[in-house]
Short mmCIF file of C-alpha atoms in Angstrom, two decimals:
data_model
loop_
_atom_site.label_atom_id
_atom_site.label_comp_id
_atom_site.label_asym_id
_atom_site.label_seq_id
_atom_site.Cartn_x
_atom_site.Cartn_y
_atom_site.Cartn_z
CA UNK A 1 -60.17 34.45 25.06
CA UNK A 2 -60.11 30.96 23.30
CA UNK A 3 -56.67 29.30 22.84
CA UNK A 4 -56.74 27.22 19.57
CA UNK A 5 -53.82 25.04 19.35
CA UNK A 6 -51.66 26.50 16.95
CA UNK A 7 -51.08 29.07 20.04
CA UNK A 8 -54.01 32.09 18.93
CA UNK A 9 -57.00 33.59 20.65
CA UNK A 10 -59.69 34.22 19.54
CA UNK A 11 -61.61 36.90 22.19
CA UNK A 12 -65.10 35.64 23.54
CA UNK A 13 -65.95 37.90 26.81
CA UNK A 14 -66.41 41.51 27.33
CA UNK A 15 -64.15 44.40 28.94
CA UNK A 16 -66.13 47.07 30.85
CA UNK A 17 -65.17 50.60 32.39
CA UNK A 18 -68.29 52.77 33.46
CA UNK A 19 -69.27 54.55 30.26
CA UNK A 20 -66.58 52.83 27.74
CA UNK A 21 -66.82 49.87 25.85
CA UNK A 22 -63.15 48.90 23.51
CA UNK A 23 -62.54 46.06 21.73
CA UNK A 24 -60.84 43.27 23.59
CA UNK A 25 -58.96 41.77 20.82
CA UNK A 26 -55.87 44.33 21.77
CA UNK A 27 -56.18 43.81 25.43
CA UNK A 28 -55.57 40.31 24.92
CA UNK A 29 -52.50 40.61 23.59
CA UNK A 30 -51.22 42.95 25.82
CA UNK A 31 -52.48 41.72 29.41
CA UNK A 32 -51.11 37.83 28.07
CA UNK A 33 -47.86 36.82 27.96
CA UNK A 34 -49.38 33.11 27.58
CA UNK A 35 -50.93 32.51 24.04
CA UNK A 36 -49.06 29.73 24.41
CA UNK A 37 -49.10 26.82 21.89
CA UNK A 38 -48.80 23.12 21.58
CA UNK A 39 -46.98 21.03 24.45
CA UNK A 40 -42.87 20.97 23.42
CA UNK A 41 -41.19 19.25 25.90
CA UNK A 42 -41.03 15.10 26.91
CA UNK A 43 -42.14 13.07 29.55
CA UNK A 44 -39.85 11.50 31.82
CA UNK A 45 -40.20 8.95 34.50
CA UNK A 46 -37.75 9.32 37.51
CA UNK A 47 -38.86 5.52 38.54
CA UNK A 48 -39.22 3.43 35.17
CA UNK A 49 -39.43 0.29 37.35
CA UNK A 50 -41.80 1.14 39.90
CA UNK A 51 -43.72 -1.85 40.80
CA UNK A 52 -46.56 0.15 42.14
CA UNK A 53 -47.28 1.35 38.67
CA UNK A 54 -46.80 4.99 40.27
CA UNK A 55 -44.60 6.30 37.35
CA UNK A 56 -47.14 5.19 34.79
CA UNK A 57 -49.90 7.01 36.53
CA UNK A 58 -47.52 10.12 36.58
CA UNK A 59 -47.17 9.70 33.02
CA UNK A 60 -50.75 9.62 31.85
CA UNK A 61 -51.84 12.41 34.21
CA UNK A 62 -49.30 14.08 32.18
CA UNK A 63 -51.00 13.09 29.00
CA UNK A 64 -53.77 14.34 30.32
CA UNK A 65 -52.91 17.61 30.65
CA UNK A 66 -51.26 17.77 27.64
CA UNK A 67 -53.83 16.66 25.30
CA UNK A 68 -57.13 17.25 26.99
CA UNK A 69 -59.23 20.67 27.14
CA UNK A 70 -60.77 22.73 29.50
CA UNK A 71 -62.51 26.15 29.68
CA UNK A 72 -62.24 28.73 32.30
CA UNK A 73 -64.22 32.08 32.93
CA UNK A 74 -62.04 34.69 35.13
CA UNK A 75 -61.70 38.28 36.00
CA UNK A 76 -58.85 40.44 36.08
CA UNK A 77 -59.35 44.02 37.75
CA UNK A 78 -57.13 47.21 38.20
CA UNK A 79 -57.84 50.39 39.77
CA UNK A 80 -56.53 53.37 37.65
CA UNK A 81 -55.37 56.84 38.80
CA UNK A 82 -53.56 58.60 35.74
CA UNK A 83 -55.44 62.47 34.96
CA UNK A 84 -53.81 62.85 32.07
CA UNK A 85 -53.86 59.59 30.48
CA UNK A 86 -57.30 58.74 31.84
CA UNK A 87 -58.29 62.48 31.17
CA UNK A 88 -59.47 62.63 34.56
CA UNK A 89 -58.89 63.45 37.88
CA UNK A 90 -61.04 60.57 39.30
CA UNK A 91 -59.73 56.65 40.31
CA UNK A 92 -61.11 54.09 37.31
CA UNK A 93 -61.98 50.83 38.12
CA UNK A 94 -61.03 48.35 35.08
CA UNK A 95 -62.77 45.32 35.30
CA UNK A 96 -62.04 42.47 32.54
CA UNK A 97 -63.72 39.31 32.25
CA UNK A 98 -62.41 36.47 30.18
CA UNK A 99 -63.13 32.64 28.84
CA UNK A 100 -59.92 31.07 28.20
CA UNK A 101 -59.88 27.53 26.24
CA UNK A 102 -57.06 25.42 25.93
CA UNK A 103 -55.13 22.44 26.98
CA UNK A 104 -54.79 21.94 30.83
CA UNK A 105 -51.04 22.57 30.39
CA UNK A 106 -51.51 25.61 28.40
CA UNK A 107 -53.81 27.02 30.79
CA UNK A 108 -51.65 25.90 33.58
CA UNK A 109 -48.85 27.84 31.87
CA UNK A 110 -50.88 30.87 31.60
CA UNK A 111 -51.67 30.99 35.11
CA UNK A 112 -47.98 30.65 36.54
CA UNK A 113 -47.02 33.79 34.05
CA UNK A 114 -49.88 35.79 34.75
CA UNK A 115 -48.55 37.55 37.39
CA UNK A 116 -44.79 37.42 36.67
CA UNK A 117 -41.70 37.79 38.98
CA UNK A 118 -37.97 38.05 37.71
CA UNK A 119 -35.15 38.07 40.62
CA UNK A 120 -37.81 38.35 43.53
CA UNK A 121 -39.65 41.56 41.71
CA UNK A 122 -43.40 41.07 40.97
CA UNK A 123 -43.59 43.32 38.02
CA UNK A 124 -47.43 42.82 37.07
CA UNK A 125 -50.89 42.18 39.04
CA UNK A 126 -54.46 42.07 38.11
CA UNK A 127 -56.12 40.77 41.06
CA UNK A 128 -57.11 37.88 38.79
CA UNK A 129 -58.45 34.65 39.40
CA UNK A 130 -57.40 33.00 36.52
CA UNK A 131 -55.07 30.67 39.16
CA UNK A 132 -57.73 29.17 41.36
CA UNK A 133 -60.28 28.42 38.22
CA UNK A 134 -57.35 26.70 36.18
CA UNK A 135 -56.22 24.83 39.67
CA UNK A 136 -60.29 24.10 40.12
CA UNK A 137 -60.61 22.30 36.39
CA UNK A 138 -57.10 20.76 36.63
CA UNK A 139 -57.97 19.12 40.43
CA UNK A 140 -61.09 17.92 38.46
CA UNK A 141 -59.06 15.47 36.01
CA UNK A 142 -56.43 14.24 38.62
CA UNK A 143 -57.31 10.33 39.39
CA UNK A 144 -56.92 10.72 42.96
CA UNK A 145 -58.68 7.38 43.34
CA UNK A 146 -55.83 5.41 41.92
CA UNK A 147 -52.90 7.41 43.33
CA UNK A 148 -51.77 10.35 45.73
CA UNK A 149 -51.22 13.52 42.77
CA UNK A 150 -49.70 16.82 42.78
CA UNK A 151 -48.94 18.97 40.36
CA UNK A 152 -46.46 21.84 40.24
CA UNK A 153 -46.33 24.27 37.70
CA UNK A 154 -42.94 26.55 37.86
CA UNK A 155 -41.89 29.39 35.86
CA UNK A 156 -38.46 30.09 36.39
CA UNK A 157 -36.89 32.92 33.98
CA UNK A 158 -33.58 31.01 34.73
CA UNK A 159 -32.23 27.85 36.82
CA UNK A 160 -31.69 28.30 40.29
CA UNK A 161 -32.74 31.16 40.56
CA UNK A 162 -36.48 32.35 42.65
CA UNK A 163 -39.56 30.94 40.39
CA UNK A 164 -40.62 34.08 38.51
CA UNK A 165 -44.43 32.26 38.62
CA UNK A 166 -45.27 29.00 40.63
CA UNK A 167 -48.24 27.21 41.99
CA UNK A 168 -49.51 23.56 42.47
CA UNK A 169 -52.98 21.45 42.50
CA UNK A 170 -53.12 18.76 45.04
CA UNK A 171 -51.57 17.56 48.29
CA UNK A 172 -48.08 18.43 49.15
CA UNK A 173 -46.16 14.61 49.42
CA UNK A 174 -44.67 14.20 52.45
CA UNK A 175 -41.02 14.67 53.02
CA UNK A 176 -40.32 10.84 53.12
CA UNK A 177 -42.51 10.43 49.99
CA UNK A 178 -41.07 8.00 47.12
CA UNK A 179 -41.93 9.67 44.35
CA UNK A 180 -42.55 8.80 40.87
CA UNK A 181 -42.50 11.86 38.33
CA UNK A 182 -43.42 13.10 34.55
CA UNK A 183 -42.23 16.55 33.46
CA UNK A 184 -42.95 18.35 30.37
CA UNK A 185 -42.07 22.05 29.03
CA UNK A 186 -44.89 24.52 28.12
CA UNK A 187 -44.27 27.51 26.03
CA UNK A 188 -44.65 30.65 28.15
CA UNK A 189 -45.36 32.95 25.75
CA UNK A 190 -42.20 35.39 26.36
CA UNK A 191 -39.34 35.07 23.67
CA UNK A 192 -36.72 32.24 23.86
CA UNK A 193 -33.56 34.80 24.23
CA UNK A 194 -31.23 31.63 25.32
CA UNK A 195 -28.81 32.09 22.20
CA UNK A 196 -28.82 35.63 22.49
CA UNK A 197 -27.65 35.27 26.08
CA UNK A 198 -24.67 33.22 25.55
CA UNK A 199 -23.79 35.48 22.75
CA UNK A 200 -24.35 38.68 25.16
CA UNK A 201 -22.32 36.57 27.80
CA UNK A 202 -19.25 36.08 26.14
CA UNK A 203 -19.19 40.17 25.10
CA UNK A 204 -20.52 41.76 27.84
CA UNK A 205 -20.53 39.22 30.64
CA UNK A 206 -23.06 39.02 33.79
CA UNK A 207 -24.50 42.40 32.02
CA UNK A 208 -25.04 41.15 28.88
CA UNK A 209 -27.14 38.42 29.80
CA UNK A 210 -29.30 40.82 31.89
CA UNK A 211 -29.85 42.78 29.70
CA UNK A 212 -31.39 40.33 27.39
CA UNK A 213 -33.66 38.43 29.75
CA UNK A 214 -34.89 42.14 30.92
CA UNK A 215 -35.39 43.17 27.61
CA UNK A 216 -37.30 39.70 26.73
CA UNK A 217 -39.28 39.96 29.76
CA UNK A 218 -40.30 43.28 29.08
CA UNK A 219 -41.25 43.06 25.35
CA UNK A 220 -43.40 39.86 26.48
CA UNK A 221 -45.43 42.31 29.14
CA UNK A 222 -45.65 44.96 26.92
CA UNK A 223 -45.23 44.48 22.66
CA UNK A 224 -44.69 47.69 21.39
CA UNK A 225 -47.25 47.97 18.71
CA UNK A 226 -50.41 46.39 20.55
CA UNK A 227 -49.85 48.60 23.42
CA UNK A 228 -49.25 51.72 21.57
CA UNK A 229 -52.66 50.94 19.86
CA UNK A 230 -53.77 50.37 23.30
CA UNK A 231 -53.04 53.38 24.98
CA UNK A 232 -54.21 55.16 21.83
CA UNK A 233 -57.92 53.45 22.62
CA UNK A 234 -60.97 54.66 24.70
CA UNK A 235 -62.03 51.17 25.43
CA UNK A 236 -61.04 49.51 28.66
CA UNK A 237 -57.55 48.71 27.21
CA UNK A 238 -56.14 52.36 27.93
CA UNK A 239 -57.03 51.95 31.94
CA UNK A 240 -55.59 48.48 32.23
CA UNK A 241 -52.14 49.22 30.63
CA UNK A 242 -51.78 52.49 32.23
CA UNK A 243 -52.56 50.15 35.65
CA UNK A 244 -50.15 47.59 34.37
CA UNK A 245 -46.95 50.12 34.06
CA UNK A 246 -47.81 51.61 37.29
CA UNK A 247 -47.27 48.18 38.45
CA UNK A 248 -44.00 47.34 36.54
CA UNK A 249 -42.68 51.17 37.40
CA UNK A 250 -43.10 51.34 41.04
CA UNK A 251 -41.67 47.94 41.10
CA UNK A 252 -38.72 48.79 39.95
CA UNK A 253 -38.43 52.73 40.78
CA UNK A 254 -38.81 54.62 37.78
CA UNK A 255 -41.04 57.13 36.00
CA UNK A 256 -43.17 56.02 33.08
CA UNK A 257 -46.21 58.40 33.01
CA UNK A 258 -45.52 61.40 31.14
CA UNK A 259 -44.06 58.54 28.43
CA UNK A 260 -47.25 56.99 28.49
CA UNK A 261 -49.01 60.64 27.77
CA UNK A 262 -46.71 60.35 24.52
CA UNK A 263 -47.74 56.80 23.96
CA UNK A 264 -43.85 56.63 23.81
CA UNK A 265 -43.75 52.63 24.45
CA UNK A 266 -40.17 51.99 23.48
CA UNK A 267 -38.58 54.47 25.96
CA UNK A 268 -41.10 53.28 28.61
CA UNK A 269 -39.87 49.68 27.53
CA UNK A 270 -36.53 50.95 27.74
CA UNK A 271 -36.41 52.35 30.96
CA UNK A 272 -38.01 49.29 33.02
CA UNK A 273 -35.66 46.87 31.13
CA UNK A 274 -32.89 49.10 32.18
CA UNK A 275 -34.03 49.33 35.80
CA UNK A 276 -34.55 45.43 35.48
CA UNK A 277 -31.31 44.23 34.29
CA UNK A 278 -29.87 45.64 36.97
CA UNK A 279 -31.50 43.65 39.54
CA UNK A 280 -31.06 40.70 37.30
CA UNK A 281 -27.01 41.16 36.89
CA UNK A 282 -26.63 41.30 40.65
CA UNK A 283 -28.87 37.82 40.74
CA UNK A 284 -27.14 35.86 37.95
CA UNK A 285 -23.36 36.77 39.69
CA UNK A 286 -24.51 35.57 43.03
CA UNK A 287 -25.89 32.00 41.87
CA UNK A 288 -23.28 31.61 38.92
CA UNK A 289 -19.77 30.56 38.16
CA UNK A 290 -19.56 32.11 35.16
CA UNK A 291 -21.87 34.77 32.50
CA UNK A 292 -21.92 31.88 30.08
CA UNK A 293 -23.33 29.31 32.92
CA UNK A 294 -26.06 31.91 33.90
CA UNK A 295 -26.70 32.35 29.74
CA UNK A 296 -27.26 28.88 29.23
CA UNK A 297 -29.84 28.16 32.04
CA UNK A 298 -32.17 31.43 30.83
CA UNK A 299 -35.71 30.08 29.93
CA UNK A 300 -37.81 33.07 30.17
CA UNK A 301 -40.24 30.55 27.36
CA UNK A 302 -41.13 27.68 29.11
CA UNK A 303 -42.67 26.86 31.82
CA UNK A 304 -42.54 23.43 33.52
CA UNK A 305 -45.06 21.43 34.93
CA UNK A 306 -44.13 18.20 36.95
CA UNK A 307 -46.66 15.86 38.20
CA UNK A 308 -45.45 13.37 40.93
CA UNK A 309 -47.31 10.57 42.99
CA UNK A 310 -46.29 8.85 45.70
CA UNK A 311 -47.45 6.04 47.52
CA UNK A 312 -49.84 6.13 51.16
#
């Protein structure tokens, strides 16, 4: 998959099940939550005046990432029981290898979403290593030589509550570290539901809110109409997002299979962003004052990346 910068792919790798070949073009959309597009948030400097020139570097490492490209060659791979679906009896082994392009930041992005967690529940894996080839590129373009770098990539489907995707690249700073730092917000590739939550949070309180970041989260994982195509395939598509709602489903208890048999997405859809927004509610009214305080910190599309140095 090639990310252009307006934010599309174009697919360039191959999808194989023993015996099947499928296009790859609907895979993509389903299995990625991240065709994410150009950088949208600012750099800021927590030290403008550091003599050391430590919150400059931070800056331009961050213009770095921003603005220059890299490509990365990965493999995602599920293991598929599901006779009916499958129509089989016997355990399918979906293997799916993939070139990504983009900006470091947008590939960053992609790998703290790819396997996502909302209020401590992992609701998708792939066994990928789409993580440790973007860390691998990223380490590549970090000017160590002028400057102790990390960089922490965080997606967090609301403030203060557990990161729903994070990773870094680079030594940890040490506790004592004076740190200079540049931050900027990448586009996830789930649907900014922020207004929708304060208006859900003044009706329907802790619920209301959710119920929209479960439903967002949900139709980000799984868009109706590509997956219905999908699971109407032969191609390597069918296994992987059969393996996919097995993941989301026993994740958070319920029953999607003889749905899938139906290719009925929306009541799938339904039923995990149900089973979701209750484990969300019960999050938001321990770490919040108020529904419309949990509303307004919901940023299920962005991800941020921070890059801080510190001195020896």
């Amino acid at each position: 998959m090639v990310l252009n910068g307006a934010g599309r792919a174009d697919t360039r790798g191959w999808s194989t099940v023993p015996g099947v070949c499928g296009s790859s073009t609907v895979l993509d959309a389903v299995l990625f939550v991240l065709l994410v597009g150009a950088v949208v948030g600012v750099f800021s400097g927590a030290v403008p005046d550091d003599p050391d020139g430590g919150n400059r570097t931070a800056a331009e490492t961050a213009d770095v990432l921003a603005g220059g490209t890299a490509t990365v060659s990965y493999t995602y791979q599920y293991n598929v029981l599901h006779e009916s679906l499958l129509r089989d009896d016997e355990r399918r082994e979906v293997r799916i290898q993939r070139t990504a392009r983009g900006s470091y930041a947008e590939l960053l992005a992609a790998a703290a979403v790819a396997t996502p967690s909302v209020a401590g529940t992992t609701l998708a894996t792939g066994g990928g290593d789409l993580e440790r080839e973007v860390s691998a590129v990223t380490a590549k373009v970090l000017p160590t030589r002028d400057a102790n770098i990390q960089v922490r990539v965080t997606w967090r489907p609301y403030s203060g509550g557990p990161p729903g995707g994070q990773f870094s690249v680079g030594d940890r700073p040490p506790a004592d570290a004076d740190r200079s730092v540049a931050t900027m917000a990448v586009p996830s590739g789930f649907p900014n539901v922020t207004r929708e939550a304060v208006e859900s949070a003044r009706s329907e309180g802790y619920a209301g809110v959710a119920r929209t970041v479960a439903r967002g989260v949900v139709v980000g994982l799984f868009p109706p109409d590509e997956t219905r195509a999908a699971l109407y395939s032969d191609g390597p598509e069918l296994g992987a997002v059969a393996a996919r709602y097995a993941d989301a489903s026993d994740a958070l208890g319920v029953e999607t299979d003889s749905l899938l048999e139906r290719r009925d997405v929306r009541t799938a859809n339904d039923l995990l962003a149900a089973a979701l927004a209750e484990r969300v509610r019960s999050d938001l009214s321990s770490r919040f004052e108020s529904p419309v305080a949990a509303a307004r910190s919901v940023r299920i599309d962005q991800v941020r990346i921070t890059v801080g140095t510190w001195s020896a």
